[in-house]
PDB file of C-alpha atoms in Angstrom:
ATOM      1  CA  UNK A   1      71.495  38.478 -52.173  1.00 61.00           C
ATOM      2  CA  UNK A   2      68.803  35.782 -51.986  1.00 79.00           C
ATOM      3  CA  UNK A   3      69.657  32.557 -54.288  1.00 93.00           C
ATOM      4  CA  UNK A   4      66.766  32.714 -57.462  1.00 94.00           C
ATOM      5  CA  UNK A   5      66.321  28.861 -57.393  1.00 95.00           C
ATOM      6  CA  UNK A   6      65.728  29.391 -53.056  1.00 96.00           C
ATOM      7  CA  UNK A   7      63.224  32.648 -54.186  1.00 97.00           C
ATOM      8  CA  UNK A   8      61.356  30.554 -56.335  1.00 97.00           C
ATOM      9  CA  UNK A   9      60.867  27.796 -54.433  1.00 96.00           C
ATOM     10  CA  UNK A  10      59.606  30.052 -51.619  1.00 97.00           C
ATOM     11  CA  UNK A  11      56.850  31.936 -54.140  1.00 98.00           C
ATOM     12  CA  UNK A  12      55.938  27.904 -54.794  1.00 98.00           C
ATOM     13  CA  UNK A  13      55.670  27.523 -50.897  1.00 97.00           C
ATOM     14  CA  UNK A  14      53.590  30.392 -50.516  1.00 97.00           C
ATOM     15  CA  UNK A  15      51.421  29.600 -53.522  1.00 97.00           C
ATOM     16  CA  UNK A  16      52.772  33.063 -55.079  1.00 98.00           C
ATOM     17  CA  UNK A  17      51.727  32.460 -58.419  1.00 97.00           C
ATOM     18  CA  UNK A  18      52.892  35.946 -59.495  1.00 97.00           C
ATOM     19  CA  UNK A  19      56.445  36.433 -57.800  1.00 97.00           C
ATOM     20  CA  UNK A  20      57.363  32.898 -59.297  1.00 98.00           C
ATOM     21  CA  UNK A  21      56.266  34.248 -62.872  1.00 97.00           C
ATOM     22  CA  UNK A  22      58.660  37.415 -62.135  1.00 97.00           C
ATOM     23  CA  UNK A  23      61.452  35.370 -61.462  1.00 97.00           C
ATOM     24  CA  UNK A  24      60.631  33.299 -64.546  1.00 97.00           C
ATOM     25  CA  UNK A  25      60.457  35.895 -66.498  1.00 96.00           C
ATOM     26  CA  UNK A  26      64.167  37.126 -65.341  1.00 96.00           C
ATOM     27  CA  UNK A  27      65.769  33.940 -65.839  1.00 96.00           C
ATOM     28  CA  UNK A  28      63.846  30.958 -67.549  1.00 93.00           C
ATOM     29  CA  UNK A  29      66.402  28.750 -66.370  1.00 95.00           C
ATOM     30  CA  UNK A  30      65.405  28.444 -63.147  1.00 96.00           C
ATOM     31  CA  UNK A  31      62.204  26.319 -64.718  1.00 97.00           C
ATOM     32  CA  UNK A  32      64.662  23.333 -64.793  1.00 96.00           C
ATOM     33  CA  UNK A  33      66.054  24.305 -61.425  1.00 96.00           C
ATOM     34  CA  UNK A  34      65.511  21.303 -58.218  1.00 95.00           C
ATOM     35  CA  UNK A  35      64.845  21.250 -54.714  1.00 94.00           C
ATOM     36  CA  UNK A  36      67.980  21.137 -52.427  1.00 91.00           C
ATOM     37  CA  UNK A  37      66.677  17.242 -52.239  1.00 90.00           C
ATOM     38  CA  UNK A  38      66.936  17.215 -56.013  1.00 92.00           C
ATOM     39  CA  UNK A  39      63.030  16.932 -56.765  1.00 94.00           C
ATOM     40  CA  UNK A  40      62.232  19.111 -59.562  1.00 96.00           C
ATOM     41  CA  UNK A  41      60.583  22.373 -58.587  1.00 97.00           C
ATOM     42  CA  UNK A  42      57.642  21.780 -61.305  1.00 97.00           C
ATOM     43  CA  UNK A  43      57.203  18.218 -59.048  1.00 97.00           C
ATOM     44  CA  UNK A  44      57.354  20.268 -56.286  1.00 97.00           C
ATOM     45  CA  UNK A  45      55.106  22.858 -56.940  1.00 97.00           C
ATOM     46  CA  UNK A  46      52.575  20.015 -57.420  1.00 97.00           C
ATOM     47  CA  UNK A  47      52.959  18.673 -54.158  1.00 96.00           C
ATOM     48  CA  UNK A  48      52.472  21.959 -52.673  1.00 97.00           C
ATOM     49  CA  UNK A  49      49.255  22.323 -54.002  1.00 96.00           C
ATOM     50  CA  UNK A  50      50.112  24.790 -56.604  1.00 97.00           C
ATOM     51  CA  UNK A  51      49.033  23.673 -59.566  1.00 95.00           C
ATOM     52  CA  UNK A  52      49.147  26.826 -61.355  1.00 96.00           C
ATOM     53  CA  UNK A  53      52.947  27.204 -60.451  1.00 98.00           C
ATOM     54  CA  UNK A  54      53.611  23.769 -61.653  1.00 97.00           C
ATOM     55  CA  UNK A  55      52.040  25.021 -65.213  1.00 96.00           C
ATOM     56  CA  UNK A  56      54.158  28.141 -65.531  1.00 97.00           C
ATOM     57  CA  UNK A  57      57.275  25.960 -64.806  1.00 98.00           C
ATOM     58  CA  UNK A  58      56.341  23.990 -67.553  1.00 97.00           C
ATOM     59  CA  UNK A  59      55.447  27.244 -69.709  1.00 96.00           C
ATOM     60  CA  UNK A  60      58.651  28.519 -68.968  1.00 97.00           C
ATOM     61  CA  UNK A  61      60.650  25.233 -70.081  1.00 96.00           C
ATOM     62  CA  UNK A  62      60.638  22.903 -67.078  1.00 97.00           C
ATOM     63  CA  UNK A  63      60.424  18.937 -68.766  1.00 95.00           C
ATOM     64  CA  UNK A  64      57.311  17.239 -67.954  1.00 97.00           C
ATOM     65  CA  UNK A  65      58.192  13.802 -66.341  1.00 96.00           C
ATOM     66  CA  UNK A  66      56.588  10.832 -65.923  1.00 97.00           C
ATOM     67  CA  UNK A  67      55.604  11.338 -62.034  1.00 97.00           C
ATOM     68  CA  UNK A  68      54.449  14.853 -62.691  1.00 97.00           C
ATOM     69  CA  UNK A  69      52.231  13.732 -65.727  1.00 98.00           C
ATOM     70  CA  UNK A  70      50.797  11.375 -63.248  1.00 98.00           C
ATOM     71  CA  UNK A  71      50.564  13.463 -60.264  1.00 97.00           C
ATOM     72  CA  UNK A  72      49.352  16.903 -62.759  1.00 97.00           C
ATOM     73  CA  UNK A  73      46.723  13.896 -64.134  1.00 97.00           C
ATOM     74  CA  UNK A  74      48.253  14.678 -67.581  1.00 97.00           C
ATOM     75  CA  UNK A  75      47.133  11.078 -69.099  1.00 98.00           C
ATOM     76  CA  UNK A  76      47.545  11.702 -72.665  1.00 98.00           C
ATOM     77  CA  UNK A  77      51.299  13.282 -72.214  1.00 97.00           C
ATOM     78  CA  UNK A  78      51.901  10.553 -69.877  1.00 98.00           C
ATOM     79  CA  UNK A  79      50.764   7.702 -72.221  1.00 98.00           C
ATOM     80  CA  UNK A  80      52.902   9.098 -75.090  1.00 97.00           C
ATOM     81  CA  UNK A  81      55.970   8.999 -73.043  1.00 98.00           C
ATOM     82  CA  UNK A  82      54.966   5.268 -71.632  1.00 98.00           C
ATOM     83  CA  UNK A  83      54.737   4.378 -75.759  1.00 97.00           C
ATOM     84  CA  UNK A  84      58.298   5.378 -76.020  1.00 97.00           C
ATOM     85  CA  UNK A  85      59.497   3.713 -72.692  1.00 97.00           C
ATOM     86  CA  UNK A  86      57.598   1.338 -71.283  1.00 95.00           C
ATOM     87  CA  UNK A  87      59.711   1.192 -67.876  1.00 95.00           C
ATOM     88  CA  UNK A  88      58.615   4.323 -67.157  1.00 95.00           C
ATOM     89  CA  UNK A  89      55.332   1.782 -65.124  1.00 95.00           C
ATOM     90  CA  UNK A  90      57.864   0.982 -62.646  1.00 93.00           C
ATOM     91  CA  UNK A  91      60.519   3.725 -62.351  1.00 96.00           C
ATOM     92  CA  UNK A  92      60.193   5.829 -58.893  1.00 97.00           C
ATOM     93  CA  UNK A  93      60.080   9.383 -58.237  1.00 96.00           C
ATOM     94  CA  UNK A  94      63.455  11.223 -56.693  1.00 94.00           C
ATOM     95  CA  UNK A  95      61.269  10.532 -53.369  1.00 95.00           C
ATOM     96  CA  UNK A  96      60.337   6.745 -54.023  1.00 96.00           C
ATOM     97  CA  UNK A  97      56.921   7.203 -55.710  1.00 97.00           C
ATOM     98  CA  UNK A  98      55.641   5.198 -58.883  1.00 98.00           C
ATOM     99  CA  UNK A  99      53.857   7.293 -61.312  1.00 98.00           C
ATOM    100  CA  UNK A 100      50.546   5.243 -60.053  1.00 98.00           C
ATOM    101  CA  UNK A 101      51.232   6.252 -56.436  1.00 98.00           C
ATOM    102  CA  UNK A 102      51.443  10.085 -57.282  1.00 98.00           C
ATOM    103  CA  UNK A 103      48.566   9.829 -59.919  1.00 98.00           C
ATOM    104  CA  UNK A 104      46.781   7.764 -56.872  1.00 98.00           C
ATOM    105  CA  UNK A 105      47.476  10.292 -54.304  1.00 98.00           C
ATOM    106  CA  UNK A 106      46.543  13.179 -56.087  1.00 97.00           C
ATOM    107  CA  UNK A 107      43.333  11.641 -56.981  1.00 98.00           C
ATOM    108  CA  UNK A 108      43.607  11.620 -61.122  1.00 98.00           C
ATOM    109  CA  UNK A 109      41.589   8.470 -61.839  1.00 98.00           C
ATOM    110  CA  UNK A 110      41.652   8.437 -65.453  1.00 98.00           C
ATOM    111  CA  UNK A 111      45.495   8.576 -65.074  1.00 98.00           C
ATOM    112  CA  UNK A 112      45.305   5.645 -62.487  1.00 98.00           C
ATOM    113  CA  UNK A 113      43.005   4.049 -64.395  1.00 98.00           C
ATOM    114  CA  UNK A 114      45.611   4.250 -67.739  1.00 98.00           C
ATOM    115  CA  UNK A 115      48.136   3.285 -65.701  1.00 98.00           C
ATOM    116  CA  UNK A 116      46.952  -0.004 -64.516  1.00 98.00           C
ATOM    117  CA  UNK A 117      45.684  -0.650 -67.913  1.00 98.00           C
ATOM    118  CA  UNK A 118      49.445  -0.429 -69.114  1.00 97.00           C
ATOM    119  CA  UNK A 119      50.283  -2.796 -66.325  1.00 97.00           C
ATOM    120  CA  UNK A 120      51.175  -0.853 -63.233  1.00 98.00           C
ATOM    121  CA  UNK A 121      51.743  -3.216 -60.580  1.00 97.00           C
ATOM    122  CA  UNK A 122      49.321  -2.554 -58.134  1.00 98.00           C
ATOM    123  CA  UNK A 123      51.125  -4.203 -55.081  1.00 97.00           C
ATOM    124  CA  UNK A 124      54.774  -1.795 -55.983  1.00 98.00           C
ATOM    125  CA  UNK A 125      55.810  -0.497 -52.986  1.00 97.00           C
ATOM    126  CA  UNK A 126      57.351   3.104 -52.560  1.00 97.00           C
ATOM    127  CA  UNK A 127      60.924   3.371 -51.993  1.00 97.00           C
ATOM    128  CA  UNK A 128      60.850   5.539 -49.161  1.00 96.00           C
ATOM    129  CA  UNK A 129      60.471   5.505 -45.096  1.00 95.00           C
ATOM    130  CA  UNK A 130      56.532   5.147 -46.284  1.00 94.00           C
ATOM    131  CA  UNK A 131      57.080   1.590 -48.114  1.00 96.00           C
ATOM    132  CA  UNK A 132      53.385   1.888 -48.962  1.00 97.00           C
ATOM    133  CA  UNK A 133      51.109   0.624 -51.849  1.00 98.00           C
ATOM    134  CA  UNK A 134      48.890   2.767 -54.399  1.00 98.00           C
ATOM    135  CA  UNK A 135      46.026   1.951 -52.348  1.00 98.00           C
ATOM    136  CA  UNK A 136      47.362   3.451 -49.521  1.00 98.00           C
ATOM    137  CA  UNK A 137      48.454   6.631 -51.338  1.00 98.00           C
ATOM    138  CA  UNK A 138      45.284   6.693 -52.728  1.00 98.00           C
ATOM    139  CA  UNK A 139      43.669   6.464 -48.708  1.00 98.00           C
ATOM    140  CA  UNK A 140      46.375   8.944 -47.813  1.00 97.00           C
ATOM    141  CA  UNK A 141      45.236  11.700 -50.419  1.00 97.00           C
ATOM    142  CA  UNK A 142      41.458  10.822 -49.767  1.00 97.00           C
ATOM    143  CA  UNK A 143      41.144   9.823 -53.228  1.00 96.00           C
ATOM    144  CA  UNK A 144      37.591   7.942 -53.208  1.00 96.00           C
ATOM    145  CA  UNK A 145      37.273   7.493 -56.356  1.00 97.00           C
ATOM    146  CA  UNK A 146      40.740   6.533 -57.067  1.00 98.00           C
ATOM    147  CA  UNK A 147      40.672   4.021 -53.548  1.00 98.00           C
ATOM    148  CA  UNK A 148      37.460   2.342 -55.271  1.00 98.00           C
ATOM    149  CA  UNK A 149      39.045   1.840 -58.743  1.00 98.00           C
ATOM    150  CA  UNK A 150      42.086   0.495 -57.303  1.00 98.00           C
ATOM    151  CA  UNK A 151      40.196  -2.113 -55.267  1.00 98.00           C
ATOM    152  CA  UNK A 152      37.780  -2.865 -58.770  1.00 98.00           C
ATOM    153  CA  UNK A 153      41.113  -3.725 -60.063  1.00 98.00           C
ATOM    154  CA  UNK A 154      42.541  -5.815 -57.312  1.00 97.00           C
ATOM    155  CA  UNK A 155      44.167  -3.640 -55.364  1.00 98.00           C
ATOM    156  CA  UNK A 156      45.110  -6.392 -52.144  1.00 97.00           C
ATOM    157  CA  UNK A 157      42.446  -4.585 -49.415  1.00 97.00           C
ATOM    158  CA  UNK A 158      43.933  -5.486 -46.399  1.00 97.00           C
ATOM    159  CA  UNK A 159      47.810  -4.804 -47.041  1.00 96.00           C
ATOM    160  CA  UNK A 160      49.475  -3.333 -44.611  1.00 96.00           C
ATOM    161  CA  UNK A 161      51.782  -0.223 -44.819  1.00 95.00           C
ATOM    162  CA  UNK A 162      53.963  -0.143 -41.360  1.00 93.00           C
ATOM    163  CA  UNK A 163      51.175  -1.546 -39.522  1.00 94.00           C
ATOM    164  CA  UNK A 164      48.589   0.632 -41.275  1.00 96.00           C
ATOM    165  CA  UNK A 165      45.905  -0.570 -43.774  1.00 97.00           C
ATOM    166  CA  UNK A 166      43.803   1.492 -46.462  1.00 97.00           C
ATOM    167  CA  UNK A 167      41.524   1.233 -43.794  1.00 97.00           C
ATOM    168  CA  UNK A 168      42.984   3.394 -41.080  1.00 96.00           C
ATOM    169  CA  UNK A 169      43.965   5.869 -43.047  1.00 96.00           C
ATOM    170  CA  UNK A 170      40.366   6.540 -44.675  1.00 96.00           C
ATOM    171  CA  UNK A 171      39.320   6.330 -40.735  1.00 96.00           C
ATOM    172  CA  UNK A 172      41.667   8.532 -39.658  1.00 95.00           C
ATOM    173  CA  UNK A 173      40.492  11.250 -42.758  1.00 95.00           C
ATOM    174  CA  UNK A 174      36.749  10.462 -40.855  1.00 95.00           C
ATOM    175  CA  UNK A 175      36.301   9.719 -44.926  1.00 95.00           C
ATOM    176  CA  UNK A 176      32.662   8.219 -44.570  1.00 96.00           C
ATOM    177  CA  UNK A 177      32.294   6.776 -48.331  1.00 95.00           C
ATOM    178  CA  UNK A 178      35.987   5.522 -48.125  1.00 97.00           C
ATOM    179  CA  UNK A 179      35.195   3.965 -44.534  1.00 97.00           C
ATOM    180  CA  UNK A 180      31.830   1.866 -46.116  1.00 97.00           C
ATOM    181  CA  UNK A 181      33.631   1.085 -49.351  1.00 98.00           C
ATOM    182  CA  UNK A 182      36.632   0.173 -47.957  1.00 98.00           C
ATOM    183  CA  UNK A 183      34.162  -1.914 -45.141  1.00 97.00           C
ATOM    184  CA  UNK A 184      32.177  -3.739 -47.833  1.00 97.00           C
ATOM    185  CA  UNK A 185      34.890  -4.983 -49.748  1.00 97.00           C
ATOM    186  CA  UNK A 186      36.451  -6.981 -46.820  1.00 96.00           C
ATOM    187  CA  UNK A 187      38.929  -3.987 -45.266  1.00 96.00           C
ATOM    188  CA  UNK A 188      39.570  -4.300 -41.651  1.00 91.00           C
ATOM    189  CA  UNK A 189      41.663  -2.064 -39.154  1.00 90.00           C
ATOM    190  CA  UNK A 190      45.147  -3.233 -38.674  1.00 83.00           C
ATOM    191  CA  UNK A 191      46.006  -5.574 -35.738  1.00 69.00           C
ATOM    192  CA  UNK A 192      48.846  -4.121 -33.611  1.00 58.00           C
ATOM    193  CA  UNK A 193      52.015  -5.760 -33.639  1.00 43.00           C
ATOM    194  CA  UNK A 194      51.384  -7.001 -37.498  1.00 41.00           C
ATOM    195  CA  UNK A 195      53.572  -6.760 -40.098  1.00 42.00           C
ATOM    196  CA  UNK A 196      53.465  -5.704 -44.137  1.00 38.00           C
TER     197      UNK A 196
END
């Protein structure tokens, strides 16, 4: 017999919106249930590109953190919880993220925007194998708009991300408005054999 938790998580893989809702609807616990890596399925669901599994979860019971606020672009609910616990800024993700990376990533400006304006530091790296910036989440995602309001906000151009800048990454995305922006604010391509 197939584990529910491992059944759910598949219908999030396969963006199957209505087998997830079946198994909700057979046991609503599973909407708390995590990844074998221990990343909350509604989390997960978001970085799967399922949106609309992510709100079910949370229909069904599954607790709306800070990093899916930011990455679900959920700026009022995320605000409310940053007014009870201000740390929440700086905490990371199970995976090593800071609400502003997800919320840069997934392109939610008004979120990043919010963010910053509570003091996000926009220099934090991830705690992961990534050890990137915002900025370069925000390349990463191809997150113009979010890439450009970093920057406004001083968002260091030219960091580098294990030998990568913002830069590369909106070059290798063949991002042309990125590319220019990116360009006319001072970015240039990495230099091999340089550092973060």
């Amino acid at each position: 017999m197939t584990d529910p938790t491992e059944a759910l998580l598949d219908a999030i893989r396969r963006g199957d919106a209505e087998r997830a809702n079946e198994l909700l609807e057979e046991d609503r616990t599973l909407a708390v249930e995590e990844t074998p890596e221990g990343m909350p399925l509604v989390l997960a669901s978001v970085y799967h590109g399922q949106p609309e599994i992510a709100d079910l979860l949370l229909r069904h019971g599954a607790p709306l953190d800070p990093f899916t606020a930011a990455a679900l672009g959920r700026t009022d609910r995320l605000e409310v919880m940053l007014d009870r616990d201000e740390a929440h800024l700086e905490r990371r993700s199970p995976d090593g993220w800071t609400p502003l990376h997800l919320a840069a990533y997934f392109g939610r400006r008004d979120t990043a925007a919010m963010l910053i304006d509570r003091g996000a530091d926009l220099r934090a790296r991830s705690e992961n194998e990534m050890e990137n910036e915002p900025l370069h989440a925000a390349a990463a995602g191809g997150s113009a708009g979010v890439v450009e309001l970093l920057v406004e906000r001083g968002a260091e151009v030219n960091s580098e991300a294990k030998g990568v800048t913002a830069l590369d990454l909106a070059c290798g995305r063949k991002d042309d408005r990125m590319v220019r922006f990116l360009v006319d604010h001072g970015a240039h391509r990495a230099r091999k054999g340089s550092g973060s």
